[in-house]
PDB file of C-alpha atoms and ligand atoms in Angstrom:
ATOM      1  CA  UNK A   1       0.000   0.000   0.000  1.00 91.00           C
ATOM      2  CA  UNK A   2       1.078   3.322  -1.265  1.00 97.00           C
ATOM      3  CA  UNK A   3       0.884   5.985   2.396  1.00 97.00           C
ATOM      4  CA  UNK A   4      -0.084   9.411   1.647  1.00 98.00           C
ATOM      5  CA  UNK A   5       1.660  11.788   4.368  1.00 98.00           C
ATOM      6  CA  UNK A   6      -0.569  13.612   6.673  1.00 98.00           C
ATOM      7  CA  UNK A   7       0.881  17.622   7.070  1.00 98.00           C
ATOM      8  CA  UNK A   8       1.798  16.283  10.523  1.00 98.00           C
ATOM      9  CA  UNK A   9       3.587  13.199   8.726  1.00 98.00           C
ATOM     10  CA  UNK A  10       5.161  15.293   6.573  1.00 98.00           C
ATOM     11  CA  UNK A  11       7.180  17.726   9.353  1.00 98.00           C
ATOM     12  CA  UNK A  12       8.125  14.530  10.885  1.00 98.00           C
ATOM     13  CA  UNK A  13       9.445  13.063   7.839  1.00 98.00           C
ATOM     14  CA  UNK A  14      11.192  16.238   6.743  1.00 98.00           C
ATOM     15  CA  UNK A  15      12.661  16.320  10.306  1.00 98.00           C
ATOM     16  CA  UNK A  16      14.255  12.624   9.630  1.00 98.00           C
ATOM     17  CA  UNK A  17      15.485  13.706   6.317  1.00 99.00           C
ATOM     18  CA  UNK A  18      17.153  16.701   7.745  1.00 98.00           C
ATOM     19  CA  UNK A  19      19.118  14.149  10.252  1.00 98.00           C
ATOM     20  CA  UNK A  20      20.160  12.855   6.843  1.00 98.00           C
ATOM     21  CA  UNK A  21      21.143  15.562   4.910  1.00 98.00           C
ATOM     22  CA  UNK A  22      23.347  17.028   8.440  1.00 98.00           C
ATOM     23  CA  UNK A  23      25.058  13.589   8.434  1.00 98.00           C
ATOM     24  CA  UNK A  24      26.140  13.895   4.908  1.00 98.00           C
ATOM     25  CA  UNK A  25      27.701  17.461   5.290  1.00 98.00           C
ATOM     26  CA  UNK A  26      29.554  16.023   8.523  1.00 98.00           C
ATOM     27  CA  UNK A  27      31.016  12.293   6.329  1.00 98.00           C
ATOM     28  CA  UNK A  28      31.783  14.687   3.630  1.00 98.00           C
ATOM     29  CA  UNK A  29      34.158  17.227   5.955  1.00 98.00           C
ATOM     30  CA  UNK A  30      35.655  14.289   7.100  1.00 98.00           C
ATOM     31  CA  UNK A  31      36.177  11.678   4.815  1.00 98.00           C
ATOM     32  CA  UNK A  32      39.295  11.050   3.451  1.00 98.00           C
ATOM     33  CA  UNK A  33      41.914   8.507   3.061  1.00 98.00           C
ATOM     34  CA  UNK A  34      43.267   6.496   5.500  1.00 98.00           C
ATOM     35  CA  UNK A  35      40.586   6.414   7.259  1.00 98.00           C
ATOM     36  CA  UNK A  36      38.718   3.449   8.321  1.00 98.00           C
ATOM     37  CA  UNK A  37      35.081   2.625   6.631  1.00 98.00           C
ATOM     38  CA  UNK A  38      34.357   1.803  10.678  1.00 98.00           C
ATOM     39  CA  UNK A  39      35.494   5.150  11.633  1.00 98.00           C
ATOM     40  CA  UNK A  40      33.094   6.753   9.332  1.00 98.00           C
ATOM     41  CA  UNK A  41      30.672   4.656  10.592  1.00 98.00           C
ATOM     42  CA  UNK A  42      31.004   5.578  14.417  1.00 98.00           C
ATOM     43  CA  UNK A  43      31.151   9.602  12.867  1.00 98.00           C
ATOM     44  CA  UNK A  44      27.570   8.992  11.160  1.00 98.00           C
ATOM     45  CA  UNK A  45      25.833   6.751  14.041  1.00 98.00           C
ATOM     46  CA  UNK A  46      27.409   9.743  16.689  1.00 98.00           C
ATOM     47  CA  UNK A  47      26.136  12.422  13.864  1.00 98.00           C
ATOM     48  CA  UNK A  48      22.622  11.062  14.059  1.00 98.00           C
ATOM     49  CA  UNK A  49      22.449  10.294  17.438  1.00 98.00           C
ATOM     50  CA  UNK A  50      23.055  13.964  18.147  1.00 98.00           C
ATOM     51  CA  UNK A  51      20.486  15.042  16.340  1.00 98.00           C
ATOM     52  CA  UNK A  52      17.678  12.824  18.374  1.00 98.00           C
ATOM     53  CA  UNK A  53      17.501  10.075  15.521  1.00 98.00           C
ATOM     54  CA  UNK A  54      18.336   6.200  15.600  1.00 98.00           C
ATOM     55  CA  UNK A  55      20.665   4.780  12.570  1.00 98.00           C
ATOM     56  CA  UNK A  56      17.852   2.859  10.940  1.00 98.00           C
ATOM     57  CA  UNK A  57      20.012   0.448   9.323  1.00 97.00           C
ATOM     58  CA  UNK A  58      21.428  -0.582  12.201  1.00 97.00           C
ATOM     59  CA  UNK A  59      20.311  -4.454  13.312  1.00 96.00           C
ATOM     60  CA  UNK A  60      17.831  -4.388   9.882  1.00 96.00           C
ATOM     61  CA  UNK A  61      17.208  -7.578   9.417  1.00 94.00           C
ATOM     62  CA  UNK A  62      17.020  -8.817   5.409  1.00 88.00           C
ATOM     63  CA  UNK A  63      15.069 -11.706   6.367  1.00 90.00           C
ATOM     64  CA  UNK A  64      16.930 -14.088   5.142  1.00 89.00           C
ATOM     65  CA  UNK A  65      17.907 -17.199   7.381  1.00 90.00           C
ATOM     66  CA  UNK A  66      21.475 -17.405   7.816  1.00 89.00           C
ATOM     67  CA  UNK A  67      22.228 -13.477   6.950  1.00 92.00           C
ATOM     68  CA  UNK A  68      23.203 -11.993  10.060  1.00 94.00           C
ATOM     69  CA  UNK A  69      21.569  -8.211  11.336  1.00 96.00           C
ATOM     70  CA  UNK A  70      22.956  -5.433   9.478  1.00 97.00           C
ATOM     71  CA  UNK A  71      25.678  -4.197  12.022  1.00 96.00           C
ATOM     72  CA  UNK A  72      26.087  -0.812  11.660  1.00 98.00           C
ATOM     73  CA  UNK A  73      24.908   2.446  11.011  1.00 98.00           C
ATOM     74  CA  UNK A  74      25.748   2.821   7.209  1.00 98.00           C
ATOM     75  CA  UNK A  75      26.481   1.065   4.247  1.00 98.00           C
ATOM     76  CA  UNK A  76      30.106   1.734   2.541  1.00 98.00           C
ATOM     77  CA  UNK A  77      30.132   0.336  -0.609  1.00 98.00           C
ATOM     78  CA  UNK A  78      33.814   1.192  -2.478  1.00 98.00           C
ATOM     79  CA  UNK A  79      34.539   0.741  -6.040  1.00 98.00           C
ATOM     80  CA  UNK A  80      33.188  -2.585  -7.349  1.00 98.00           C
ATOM     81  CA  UNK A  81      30.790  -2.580  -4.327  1.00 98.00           C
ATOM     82  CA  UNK A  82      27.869  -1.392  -5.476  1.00 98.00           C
ATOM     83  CA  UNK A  83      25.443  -1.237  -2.104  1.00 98.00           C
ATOM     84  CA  UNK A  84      25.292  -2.675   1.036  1.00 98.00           C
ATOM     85  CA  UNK A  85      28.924  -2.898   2.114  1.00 98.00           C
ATOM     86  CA  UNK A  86      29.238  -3.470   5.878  1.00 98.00           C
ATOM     87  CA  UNK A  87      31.845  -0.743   7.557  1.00 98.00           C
ATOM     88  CA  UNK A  88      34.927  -2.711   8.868  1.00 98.00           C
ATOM     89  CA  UNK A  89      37.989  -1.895  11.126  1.00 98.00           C
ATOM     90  CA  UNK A  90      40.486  -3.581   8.493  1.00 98.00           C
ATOM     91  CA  UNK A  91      39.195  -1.689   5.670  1.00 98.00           C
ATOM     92  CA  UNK A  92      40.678   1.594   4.824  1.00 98.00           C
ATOM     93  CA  UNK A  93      40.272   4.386   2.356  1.00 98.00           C
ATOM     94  CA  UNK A  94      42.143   4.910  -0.596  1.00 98.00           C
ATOM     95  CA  UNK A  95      43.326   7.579  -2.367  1.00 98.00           C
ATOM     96  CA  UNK A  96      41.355   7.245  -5.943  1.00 98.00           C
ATOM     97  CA  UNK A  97      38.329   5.409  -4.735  1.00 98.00           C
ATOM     98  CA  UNK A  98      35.069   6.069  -4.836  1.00 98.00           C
ATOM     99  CA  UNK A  99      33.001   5.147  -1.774  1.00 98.00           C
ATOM    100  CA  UNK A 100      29.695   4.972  -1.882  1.00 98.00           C
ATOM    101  CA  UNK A 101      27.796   5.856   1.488  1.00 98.00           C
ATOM    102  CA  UNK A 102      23.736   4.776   2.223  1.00 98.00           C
ATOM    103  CA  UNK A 103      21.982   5.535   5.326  1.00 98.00           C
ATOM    104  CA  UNK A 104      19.063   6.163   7.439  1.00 98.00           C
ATOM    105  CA  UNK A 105      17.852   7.821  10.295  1.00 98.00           C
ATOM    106  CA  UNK A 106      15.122   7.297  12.178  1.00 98.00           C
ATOM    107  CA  UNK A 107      13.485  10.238  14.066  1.00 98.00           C
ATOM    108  CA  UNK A 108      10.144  10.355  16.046  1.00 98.00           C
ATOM    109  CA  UNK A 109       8.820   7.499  13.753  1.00 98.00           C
ATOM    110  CA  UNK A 110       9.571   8.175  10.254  1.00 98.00           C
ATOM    111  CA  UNK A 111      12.726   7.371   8.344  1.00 98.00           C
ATOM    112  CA  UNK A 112      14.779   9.351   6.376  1.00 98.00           C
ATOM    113  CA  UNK A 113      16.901   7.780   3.525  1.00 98.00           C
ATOM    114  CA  UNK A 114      19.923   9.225   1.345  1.00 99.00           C
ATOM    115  CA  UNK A 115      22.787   8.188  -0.465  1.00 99.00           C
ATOM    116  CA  UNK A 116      25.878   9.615  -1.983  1.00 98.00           C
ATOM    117  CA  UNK A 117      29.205   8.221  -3.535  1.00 98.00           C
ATOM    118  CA  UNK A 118      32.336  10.449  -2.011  1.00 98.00           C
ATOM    119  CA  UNK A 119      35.389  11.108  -4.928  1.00 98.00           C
ATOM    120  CA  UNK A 120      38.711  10.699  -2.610  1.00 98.00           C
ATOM    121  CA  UNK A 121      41.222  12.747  -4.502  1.00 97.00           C
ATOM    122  CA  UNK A 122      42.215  12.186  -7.972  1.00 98.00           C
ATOM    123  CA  UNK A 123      40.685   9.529 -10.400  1.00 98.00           C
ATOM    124  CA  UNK A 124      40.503   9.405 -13.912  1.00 98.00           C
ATOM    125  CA  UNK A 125      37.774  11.208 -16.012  1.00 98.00           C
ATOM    126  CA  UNK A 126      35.912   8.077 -16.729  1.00 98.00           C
ATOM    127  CA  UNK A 127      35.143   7.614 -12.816  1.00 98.00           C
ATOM    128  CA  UNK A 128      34.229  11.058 -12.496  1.00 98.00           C
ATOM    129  CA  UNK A 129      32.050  10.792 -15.057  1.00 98.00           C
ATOM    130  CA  UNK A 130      30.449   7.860 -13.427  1.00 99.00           C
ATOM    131  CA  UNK A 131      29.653   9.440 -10.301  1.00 99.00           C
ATOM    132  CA  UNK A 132      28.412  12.695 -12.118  1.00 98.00           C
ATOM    133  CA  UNK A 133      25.747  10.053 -14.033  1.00 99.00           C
ATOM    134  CA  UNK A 134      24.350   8.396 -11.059  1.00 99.00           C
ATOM    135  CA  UNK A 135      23.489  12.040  -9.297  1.00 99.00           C
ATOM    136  CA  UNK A 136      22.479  13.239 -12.822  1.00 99.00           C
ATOM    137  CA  UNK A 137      20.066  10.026 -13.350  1.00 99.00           C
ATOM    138  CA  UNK A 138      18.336  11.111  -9.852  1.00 99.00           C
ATOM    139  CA  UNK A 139      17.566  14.626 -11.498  1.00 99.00           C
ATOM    140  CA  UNK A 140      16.567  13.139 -14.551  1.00 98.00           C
ATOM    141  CA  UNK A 141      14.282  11.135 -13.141  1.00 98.00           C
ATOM    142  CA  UNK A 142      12.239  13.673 -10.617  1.00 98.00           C
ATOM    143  CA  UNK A 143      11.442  15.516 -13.451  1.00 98.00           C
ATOM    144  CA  UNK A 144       8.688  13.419 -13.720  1.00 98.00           C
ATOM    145  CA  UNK A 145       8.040  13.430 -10.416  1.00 98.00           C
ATOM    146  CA  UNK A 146       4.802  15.134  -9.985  1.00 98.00           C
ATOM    147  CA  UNK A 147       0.980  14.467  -9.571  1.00 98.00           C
ATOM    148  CA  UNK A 148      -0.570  12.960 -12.393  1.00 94.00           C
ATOM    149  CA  UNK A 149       2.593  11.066 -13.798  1.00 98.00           C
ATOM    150  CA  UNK A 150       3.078   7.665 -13.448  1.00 98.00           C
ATOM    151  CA  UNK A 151       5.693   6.277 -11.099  1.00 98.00           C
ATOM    152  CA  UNK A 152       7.040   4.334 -14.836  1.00 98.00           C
ATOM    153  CA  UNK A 153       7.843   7.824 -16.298  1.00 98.00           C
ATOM    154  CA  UNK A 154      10.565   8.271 -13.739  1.00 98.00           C
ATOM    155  CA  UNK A 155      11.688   4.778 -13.799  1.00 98.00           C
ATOM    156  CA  UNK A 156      12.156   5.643 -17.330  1.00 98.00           C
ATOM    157  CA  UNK A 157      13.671   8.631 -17.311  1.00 98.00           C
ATOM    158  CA  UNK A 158      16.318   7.304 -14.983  1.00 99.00           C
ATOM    159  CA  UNK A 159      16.946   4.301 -17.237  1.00 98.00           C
ATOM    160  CA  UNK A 160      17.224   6.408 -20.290  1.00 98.00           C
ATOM    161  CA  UNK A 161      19.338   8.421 -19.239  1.00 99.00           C
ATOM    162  CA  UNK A 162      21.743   6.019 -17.997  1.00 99.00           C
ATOM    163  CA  UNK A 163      21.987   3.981 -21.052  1.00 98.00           C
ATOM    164  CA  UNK A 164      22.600   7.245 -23.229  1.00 98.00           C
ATOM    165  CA  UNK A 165      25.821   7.790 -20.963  1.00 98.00           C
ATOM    166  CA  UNK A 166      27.135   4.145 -22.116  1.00 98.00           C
ATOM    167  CA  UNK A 167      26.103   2.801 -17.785  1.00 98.00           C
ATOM    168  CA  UNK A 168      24.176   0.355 -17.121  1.00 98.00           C
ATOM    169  CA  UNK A 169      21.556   0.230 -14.183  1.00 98.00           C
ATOM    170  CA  UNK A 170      21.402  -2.561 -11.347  1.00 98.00           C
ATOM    171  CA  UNK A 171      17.689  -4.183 -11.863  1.00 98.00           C
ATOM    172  CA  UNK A 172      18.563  -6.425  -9.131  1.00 98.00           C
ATOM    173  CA  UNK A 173      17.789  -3.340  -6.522  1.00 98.00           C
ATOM    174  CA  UNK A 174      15.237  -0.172  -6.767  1.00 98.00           C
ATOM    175  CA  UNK A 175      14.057   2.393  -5.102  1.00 98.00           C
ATOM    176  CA  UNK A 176      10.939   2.354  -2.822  1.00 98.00           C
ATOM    177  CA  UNK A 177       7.909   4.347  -0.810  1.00 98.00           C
ATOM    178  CA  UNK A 178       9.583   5.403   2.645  1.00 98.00           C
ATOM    179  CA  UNK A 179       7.867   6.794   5.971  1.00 98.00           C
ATOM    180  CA  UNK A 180       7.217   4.908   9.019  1.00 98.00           C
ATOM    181  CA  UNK A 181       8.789   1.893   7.432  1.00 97.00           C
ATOM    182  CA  UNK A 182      12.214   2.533   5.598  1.00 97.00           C
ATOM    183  CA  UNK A 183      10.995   0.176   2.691  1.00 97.00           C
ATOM    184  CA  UNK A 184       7.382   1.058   1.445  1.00 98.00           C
ATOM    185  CA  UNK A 185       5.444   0.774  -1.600  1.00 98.00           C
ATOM    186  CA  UNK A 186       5.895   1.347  -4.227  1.00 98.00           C
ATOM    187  CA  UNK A 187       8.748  -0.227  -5.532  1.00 98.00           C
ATOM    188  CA  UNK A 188      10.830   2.081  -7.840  1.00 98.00           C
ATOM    189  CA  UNK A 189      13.344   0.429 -10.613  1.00 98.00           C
ATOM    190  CA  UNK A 190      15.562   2.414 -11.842  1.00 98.00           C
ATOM    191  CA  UNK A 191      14.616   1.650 -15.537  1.00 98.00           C
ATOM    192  CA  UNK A 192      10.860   0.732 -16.603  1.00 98.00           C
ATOM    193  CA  UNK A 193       8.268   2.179 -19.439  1.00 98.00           C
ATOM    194  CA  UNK A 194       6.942   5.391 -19.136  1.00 98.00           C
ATOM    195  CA  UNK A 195       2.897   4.829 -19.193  1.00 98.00           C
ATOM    196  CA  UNK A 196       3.210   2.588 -16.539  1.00 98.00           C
ATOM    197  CA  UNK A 197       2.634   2.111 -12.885  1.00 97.00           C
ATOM    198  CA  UNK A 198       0.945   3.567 -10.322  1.00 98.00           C
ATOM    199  CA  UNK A 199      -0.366   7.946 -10.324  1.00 98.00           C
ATOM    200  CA  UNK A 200       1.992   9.979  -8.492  1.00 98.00           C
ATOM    201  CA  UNK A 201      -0.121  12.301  -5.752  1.00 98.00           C
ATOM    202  CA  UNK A 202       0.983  14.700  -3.577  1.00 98.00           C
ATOM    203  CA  UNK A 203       2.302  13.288   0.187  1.00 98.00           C
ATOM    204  CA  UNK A 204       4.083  10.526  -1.364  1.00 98.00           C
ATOM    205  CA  UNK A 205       7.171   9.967  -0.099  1.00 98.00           C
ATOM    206  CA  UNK A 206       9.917   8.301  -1.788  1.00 98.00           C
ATOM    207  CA  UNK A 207      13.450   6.897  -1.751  1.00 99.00           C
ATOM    208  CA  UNK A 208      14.891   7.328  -5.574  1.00 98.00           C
ATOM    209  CA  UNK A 209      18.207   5.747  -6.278  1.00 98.00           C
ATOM    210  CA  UNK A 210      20.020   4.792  -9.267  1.00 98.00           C
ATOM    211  CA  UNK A 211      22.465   2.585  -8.653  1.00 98.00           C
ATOM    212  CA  UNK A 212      24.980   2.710 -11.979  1.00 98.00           C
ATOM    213  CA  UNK A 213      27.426   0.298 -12.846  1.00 98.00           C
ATOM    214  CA  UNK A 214      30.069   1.214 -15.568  1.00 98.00           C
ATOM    215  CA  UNK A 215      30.083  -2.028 -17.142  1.00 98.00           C
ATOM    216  CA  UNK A 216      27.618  -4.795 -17.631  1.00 98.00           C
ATOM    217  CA  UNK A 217      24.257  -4.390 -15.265  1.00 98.00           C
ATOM    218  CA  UNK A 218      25.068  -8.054 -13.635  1.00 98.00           C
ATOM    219  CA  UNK A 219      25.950  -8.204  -9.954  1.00 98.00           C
ATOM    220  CA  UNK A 220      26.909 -10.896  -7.131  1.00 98.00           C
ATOM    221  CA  UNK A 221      26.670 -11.265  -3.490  1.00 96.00           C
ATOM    222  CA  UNK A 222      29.354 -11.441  -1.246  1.00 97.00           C
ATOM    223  CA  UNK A 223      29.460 -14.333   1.388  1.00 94.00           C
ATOM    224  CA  UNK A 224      28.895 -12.139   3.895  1.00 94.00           C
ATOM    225  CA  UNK A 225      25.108 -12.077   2.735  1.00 93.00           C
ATOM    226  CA  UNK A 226      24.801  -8.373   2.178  1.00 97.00           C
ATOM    227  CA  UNK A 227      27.634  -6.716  -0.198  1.00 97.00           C
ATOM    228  CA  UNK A 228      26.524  -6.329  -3.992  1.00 98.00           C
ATOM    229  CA  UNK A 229      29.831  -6.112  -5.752  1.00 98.00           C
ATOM    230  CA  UNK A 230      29.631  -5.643  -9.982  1.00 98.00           C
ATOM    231  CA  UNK A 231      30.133  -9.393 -11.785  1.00 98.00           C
ATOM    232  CA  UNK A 232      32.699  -7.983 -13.879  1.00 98.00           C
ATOM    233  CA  UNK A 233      34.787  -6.255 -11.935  1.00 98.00           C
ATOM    234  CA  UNK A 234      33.956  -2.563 -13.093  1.00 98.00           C
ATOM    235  CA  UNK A 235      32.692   0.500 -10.951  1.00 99.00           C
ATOM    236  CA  UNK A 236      29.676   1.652  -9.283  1.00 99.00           C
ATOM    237  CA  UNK A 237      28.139   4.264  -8.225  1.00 99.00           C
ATOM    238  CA  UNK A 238      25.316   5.172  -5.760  1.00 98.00           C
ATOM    239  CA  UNK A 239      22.968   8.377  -5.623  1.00 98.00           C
ATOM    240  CA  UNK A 240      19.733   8.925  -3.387  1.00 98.00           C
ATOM    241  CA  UNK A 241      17.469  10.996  -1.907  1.00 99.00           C
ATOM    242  CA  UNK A 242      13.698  11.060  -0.539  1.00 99.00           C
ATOM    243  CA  UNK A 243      11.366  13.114  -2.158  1.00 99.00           C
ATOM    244  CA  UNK A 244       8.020  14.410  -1.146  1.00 98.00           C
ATOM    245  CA  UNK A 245       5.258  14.411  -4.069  1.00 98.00           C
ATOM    246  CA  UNK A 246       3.895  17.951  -3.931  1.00 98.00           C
ATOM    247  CA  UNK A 247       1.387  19.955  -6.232  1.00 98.00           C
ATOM    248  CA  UNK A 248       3.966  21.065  -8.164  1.00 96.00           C
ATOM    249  CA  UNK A 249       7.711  20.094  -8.073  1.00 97.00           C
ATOM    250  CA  UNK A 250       9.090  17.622  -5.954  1.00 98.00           C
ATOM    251  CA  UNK A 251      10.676  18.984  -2.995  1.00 98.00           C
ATOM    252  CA  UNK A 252      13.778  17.230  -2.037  1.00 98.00           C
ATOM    253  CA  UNK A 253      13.873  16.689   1.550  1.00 98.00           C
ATOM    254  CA  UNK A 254      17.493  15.160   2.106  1.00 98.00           C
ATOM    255  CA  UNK A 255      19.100  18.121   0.590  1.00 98.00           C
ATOM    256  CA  UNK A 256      19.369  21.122   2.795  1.00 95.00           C
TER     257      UNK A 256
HETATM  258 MG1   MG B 301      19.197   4.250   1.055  1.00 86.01          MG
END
C-alpha cells in the first residue's frame, strides 16, 4: 500500500530527512583517506544520534535465514561494491576510490533515507564521469516526479538516461515508498516504461536511487550475505534521496 503523508507526517518526515542531509555534510568534511570505513561509521551513528535520531540500518534484518543483522549504522560500498557494504575496522580508504555511502535515520517514527558516492582525490575522467551520471540520473528522473505522472515515467527517465551515458543500471535493486517503514510501496526500478505504474499524488514519499554500474548491469553477493559487488569487476556508483510528491515540483527533503 502506497501511504499518503498527513501535514503532521510530513514535518516529521522532513525532520528525519534533515538528520540525513546534516550527516552527509559532517562524512563529507571528514572523509578522506586512510581512514577506516568503521570510523566513518562511528562519525555517522554519533552524527545522528546527536540530532535525536536512531541509525535505521542498524540491526535491519534482510530476512533471510542465515544473513546476520545489518551491524552498523551505514552502508560503505567502495569501487566494485555497489550497495550494502558493511563498515569494517580492516578496511581503509584509498586515495582514488570512490566510496559509496547509504543511510538512514530514524526520528520520532519516520525514516529518512539518502545516499551519496564520495570522490577521494584524484581519479581518472571516466570515474568522475560515473559518479556525475548516477546524481544526474536522480535529477533526470524527478522531473517526472509530480501528480498525475506515473511512477514508470521516472523509472524511465532514470533508465534512459543512464543507457545514453554508455552505464548500465542494477535491476537487481530499486528504489521504494519510505515513511514509518524505511521500505514502502511502491517499488521504484531504476529503468521501466513510461505509461506505466501507479499515479503519483501529492504526500508521497519516496526513496529514488540509481544505482549505476560502468560495465555490464550483472551483480553478485558477497558471502557475507549483504555486499553487492559488480560481476565484472567494473565500478559503481550510488545516488539517493527522498522526495516528497507535492502539487507542483518535488521537494527534495534530504538536501538542505
Ligand atoms: Mg538508502
Amino acid at each position: 500500500m502506497v501511504t499518503i503523508k498527513s501535514k503532521k507526517e510530513i514535518e516529521l518526515m522532513r525532520e528525519a530527512c534533515r538528520v540525513v542531509a546534516l550527516t552527509y555534510k559532517t562524512l563529507e568534511e571528514k572523509i578522506r583517506p586512510g581512514m577506516s570505513t568503521w570510523e566513518l561509521d562511528e562519525i555517522a551513528e554519533h552524527t545522528m544520534r546527536s540530532l535525536g535520531a536512531i541509525p535505521a540500518e542498524k540491526g535491519y534484518d534482510i530476512g533471510i535465514k542465515g544473513v546476520p543483522k545489518f551491524p552498523a549504522s551505514i552502508c560503505v560500498s567502495i569501487n566494485d561494491e555497489v550497495i550494502h557494504g558493511i563498515p569494517s575496522k580492516k578496511r581503509f580508504i584509498k586515495e582514488g576510490d570512490i566510496v559509496s555511502i547509504d543511510t538512514v535515520a530514524l526520528k520520532d517514527g519516520f525514516n529518512g533515507d539518502a545516499a551519496r558516492t564520495f570522490i577521494i582525490g584524484d581519479v581518472p575522467k571516466e570515474t568522475k564521469r560515473l559518479v556525475d551520471v548516477t546524481k544526474q540520473a536522480f535529477f533526470e528522473g524527478i522531473k517526472y516526479a509530480k501528480p498525475g505522472n506515473r511512477l514508470g515515467d521516472v523509472c524511465h527517465a532514470i533508465g534512459e538516461y543512464v543507457h545514453s551515458q554508455g552505464f548500465s543500471v542494477v535491476r537487481e535493486f530499486q528504489g521504494h515508498g519510505i515513511g514509518r517503514e524505511m521500505h514502502e510501496d511502491p517499488g521504484i526500478p531504476n529503468y521501466g516504461k513510461a505509461g506505466r505504474g501507479i499515479r503519483l499524488e501529492p504526500g508521497m514519499t519516496l526513496a529514488i536511487e540509481p544505482m549505476v554500474i560502468q560495465g555490464k548491469p550483472n551483480i553478485l553477493e558477497l558471502d557475507d550475505g549483504w555486499t553487492i559487488v559488480t560481476e565484472d569487476g567494473s565500478l559503481a556508483a550510488h545516488y539517493e534521496n527522498t522526495i516528497l510528491i507535492t502539487e507542483k515540483e518535488p521537494e527534495i527533503l534530504t538536501i538542505l
